[in-house]
C-alpha positions as a Markdown table, in Angstrom:
| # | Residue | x | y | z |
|---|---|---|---|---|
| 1 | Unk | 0.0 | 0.0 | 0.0 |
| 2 | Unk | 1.2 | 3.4 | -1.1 |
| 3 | Unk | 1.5 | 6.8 | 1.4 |
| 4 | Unk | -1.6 | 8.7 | 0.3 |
| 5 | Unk | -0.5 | 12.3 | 0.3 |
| 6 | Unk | -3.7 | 14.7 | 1.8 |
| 7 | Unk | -3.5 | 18.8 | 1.5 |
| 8 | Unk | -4.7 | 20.6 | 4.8 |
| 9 | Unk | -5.6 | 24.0 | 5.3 |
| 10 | Unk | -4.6 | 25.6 | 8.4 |
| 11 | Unk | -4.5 | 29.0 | 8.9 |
| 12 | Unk | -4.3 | 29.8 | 5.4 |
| 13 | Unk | -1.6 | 27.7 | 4.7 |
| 14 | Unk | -1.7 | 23.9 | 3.1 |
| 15 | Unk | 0.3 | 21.7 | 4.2 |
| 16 | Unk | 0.9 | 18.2 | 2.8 |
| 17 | Unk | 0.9 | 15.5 | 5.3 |
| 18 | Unk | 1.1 | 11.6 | 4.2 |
| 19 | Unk | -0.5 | 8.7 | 6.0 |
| 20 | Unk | 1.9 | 5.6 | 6.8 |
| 21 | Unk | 0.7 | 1.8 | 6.1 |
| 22 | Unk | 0.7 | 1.5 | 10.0 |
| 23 | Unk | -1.8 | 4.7 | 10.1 |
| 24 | Unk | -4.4 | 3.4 | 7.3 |
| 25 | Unk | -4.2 | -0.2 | 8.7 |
| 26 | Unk | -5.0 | 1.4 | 12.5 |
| 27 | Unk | -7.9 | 3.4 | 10.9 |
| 28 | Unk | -9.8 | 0.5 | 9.3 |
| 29 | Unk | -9.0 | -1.7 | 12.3 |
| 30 | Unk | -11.0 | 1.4 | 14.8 |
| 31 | Unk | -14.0 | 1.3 | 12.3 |
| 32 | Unk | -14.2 | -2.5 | 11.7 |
| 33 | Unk | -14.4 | -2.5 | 15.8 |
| 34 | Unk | -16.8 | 0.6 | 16.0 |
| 35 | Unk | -19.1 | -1.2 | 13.4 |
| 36 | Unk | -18.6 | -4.4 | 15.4 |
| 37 | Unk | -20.0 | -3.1 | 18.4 |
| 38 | Unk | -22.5 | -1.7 | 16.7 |
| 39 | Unk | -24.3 | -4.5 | 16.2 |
| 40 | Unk | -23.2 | -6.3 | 19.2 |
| 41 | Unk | -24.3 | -3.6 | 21.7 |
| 42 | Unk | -27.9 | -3.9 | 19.2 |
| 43 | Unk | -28.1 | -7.0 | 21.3 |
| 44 | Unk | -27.0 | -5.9 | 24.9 |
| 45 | Unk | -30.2 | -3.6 | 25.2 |
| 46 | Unk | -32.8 | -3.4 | 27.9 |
| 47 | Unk | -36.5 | -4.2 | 26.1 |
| 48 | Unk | -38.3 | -1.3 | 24.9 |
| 49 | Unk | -40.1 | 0.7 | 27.8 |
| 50 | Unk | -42.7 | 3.6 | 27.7 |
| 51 | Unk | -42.6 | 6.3 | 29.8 |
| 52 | Unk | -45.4 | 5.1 | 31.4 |
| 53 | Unk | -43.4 | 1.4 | 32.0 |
| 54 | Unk | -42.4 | 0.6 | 35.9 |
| 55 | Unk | -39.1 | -2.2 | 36.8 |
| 56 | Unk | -39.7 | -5.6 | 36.2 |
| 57 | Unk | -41.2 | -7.1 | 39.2 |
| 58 | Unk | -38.9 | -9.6 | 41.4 |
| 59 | Unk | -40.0 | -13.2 | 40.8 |
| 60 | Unk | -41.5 | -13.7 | 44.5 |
| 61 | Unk | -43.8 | -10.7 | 42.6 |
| 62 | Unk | -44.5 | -12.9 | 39.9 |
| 63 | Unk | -46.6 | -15.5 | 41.2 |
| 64 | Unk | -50.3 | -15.1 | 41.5 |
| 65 | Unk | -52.0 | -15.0 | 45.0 |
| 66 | Unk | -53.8 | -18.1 | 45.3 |
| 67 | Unk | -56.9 | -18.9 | 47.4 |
| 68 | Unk | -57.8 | -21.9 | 48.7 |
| 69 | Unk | -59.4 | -23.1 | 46.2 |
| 70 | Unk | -56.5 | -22.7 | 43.4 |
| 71 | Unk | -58.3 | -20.2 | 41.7 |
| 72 | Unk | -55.9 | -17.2 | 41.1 |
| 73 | Unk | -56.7 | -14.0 | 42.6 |
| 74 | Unk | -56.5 | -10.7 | 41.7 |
| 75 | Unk | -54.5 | -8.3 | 43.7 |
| 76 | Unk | -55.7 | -5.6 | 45.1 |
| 77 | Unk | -54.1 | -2.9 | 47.5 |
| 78 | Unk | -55.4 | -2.6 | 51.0 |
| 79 | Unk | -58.1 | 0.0 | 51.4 |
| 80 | Unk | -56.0 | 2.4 | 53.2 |
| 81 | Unk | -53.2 | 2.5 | 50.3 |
| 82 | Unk | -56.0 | 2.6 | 47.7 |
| 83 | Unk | -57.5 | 5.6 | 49.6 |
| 84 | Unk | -54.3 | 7.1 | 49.9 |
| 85 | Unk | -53.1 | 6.9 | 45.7 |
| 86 | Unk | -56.5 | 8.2 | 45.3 |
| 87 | Unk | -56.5 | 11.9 | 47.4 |
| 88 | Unk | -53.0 | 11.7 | 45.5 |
| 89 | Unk | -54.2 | 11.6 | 42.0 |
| 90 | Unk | -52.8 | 8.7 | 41.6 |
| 91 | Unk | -54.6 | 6.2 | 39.1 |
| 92 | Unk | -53.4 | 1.9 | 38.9 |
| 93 | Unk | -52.1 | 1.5 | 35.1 |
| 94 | Unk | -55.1 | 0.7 | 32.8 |
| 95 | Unk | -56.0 | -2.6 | 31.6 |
| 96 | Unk | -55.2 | -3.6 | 27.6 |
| 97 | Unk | -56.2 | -6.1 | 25.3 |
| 98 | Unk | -52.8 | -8.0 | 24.6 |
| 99 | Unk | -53.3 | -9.5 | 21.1 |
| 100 | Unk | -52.4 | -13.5 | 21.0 |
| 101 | Unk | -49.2 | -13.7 | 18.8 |
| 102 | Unk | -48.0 | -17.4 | 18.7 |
| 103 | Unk | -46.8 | -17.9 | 15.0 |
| 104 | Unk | -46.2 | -14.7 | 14.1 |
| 105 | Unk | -42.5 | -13.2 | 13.4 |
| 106 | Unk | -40.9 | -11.5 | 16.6 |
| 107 | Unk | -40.9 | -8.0 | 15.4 |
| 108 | Unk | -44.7 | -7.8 | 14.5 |
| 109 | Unk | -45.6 | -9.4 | 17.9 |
| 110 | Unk | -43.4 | -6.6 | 19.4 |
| 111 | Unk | -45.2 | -3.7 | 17.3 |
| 112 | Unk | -48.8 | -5.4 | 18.0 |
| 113 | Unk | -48.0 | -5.5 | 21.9 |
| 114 | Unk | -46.7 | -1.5 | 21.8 |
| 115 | Unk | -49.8 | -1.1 | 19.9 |
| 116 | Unk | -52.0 | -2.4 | 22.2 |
| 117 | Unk | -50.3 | 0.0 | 25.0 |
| 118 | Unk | -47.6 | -2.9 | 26.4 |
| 119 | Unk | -44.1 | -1.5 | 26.4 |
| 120 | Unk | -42.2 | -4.0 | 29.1 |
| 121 | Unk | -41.4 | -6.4 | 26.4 |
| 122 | Unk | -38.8 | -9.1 | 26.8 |
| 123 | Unk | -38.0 | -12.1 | 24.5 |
| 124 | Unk | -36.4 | -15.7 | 24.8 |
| 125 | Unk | -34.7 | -18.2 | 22.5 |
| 126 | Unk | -37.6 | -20.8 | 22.9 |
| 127 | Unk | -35.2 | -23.5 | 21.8 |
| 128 | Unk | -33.5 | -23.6 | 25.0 |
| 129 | Unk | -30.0 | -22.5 | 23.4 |
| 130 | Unk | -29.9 | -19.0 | 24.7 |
| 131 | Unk | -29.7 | -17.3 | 21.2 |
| 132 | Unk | -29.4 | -13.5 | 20.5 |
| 133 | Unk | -32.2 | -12.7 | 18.1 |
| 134 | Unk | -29.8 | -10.0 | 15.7 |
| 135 | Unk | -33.0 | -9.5 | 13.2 |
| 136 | Unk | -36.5 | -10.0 | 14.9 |
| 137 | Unk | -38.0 | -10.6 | 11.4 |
| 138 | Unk | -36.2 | -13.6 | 11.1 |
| 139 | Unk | -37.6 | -15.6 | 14.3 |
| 140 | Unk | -41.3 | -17.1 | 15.1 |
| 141 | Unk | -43.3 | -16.0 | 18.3 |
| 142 | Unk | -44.0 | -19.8 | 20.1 |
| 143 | Unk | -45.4 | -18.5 | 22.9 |
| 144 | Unk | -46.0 | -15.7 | 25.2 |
| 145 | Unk | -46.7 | -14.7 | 28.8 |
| 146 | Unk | -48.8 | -13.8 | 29.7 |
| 147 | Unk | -51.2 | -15.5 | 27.1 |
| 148 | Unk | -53.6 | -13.3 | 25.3 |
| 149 | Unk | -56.4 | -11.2 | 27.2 |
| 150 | Unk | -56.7 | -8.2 | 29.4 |
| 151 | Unk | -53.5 | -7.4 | 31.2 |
| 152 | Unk | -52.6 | -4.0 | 33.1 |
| 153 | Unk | -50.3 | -2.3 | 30.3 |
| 154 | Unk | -47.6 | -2.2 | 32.9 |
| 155 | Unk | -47.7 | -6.1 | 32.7 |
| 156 | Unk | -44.3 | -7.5 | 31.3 |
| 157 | Unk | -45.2 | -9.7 | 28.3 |
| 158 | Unk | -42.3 | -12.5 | 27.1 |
| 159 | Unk | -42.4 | -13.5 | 23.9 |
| 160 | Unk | -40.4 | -17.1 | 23.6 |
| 161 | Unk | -39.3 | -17.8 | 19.7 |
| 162 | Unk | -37.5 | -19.7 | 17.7 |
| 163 | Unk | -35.3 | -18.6 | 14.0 |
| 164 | Unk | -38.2 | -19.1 | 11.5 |
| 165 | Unk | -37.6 | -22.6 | 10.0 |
| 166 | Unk | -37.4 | -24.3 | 13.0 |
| 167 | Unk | -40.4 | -25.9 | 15.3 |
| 168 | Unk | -41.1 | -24.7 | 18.6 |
């Protein structure tokens, strides 16, 4: 590889200066790692959130109160907190009709769920491999959690899917 001479202007006056082998090679190297992490940081980022969208709950959150029965209950604050967030102003998030998106590719199931006012979205590799989905287009929604119905919008919904192609 040749120097390539460049002209540069400073204060009136070009200069010439050349850029070594060593230099070029060094400046392709720095892009080919800024483009590389790029697209791997694509992958390293939290799941689209509204500004409406509160954490994740822990898992001991997660599971349904249960009465005797088996039935699963809804929860509901206790009458003093409820009292309390409403002299405050403040409202519980508002139910939505989460869409049911089993077979459909990843990104539409994402874009129907934001649609529908969900925007704690998460997704899994449903193979059990642990996967990075790169291009959501290019993997099939198996399942999701919760299932379709009426949800609080602050509800985180899962999507579990697999590259299109494969079974679930």
């Amino acid at each position: 590889m040749r120097d390539v001479p460049q002209q540069v202007s400073q204060g009136g006056v070009k200069k010439r200066i050349t850029l070594g082998r060593g230099a070029g090679i060094a400046l392709a190297v720095f892009v080919g790692l800024g483009v590389l992490g790029a697209v791997v940081g694509e992958e390293e980022k939290t799941p689209v959130a509204g500004p409406e969208a509160v954490a994740s709950p822990s898992p001991e959150e997660e599971v349904p109160a249960v009465d005797v029965s088996g039935e699963a209950q809804e929860e509901k604050l206790p009458e003093e907190q409820q009292k309390a967030l409403d002299e405050a102003g403040i409202q519980q998030p508002e139910d939505g009709e989460l869409p049911g998106m089993v077979g459909e590719n990843l990104q539409f199931a994402q874009d129907s769920a934001q649609a529908a006012g969900f925007y704690v979205l998460d997704d899994q590799d449903a193979s059990g491999l642990g996967r990075f989905r790169v291009m959501d287009r290019n993997w099939t929604v198996c399942s999701q959690e919760p299932g379709p119905g009426t949800d609080p919008v602050d509800t985180k919904v899962t999507f579990y899917a697999v590259k299109t192609g494969e079974s679930c």
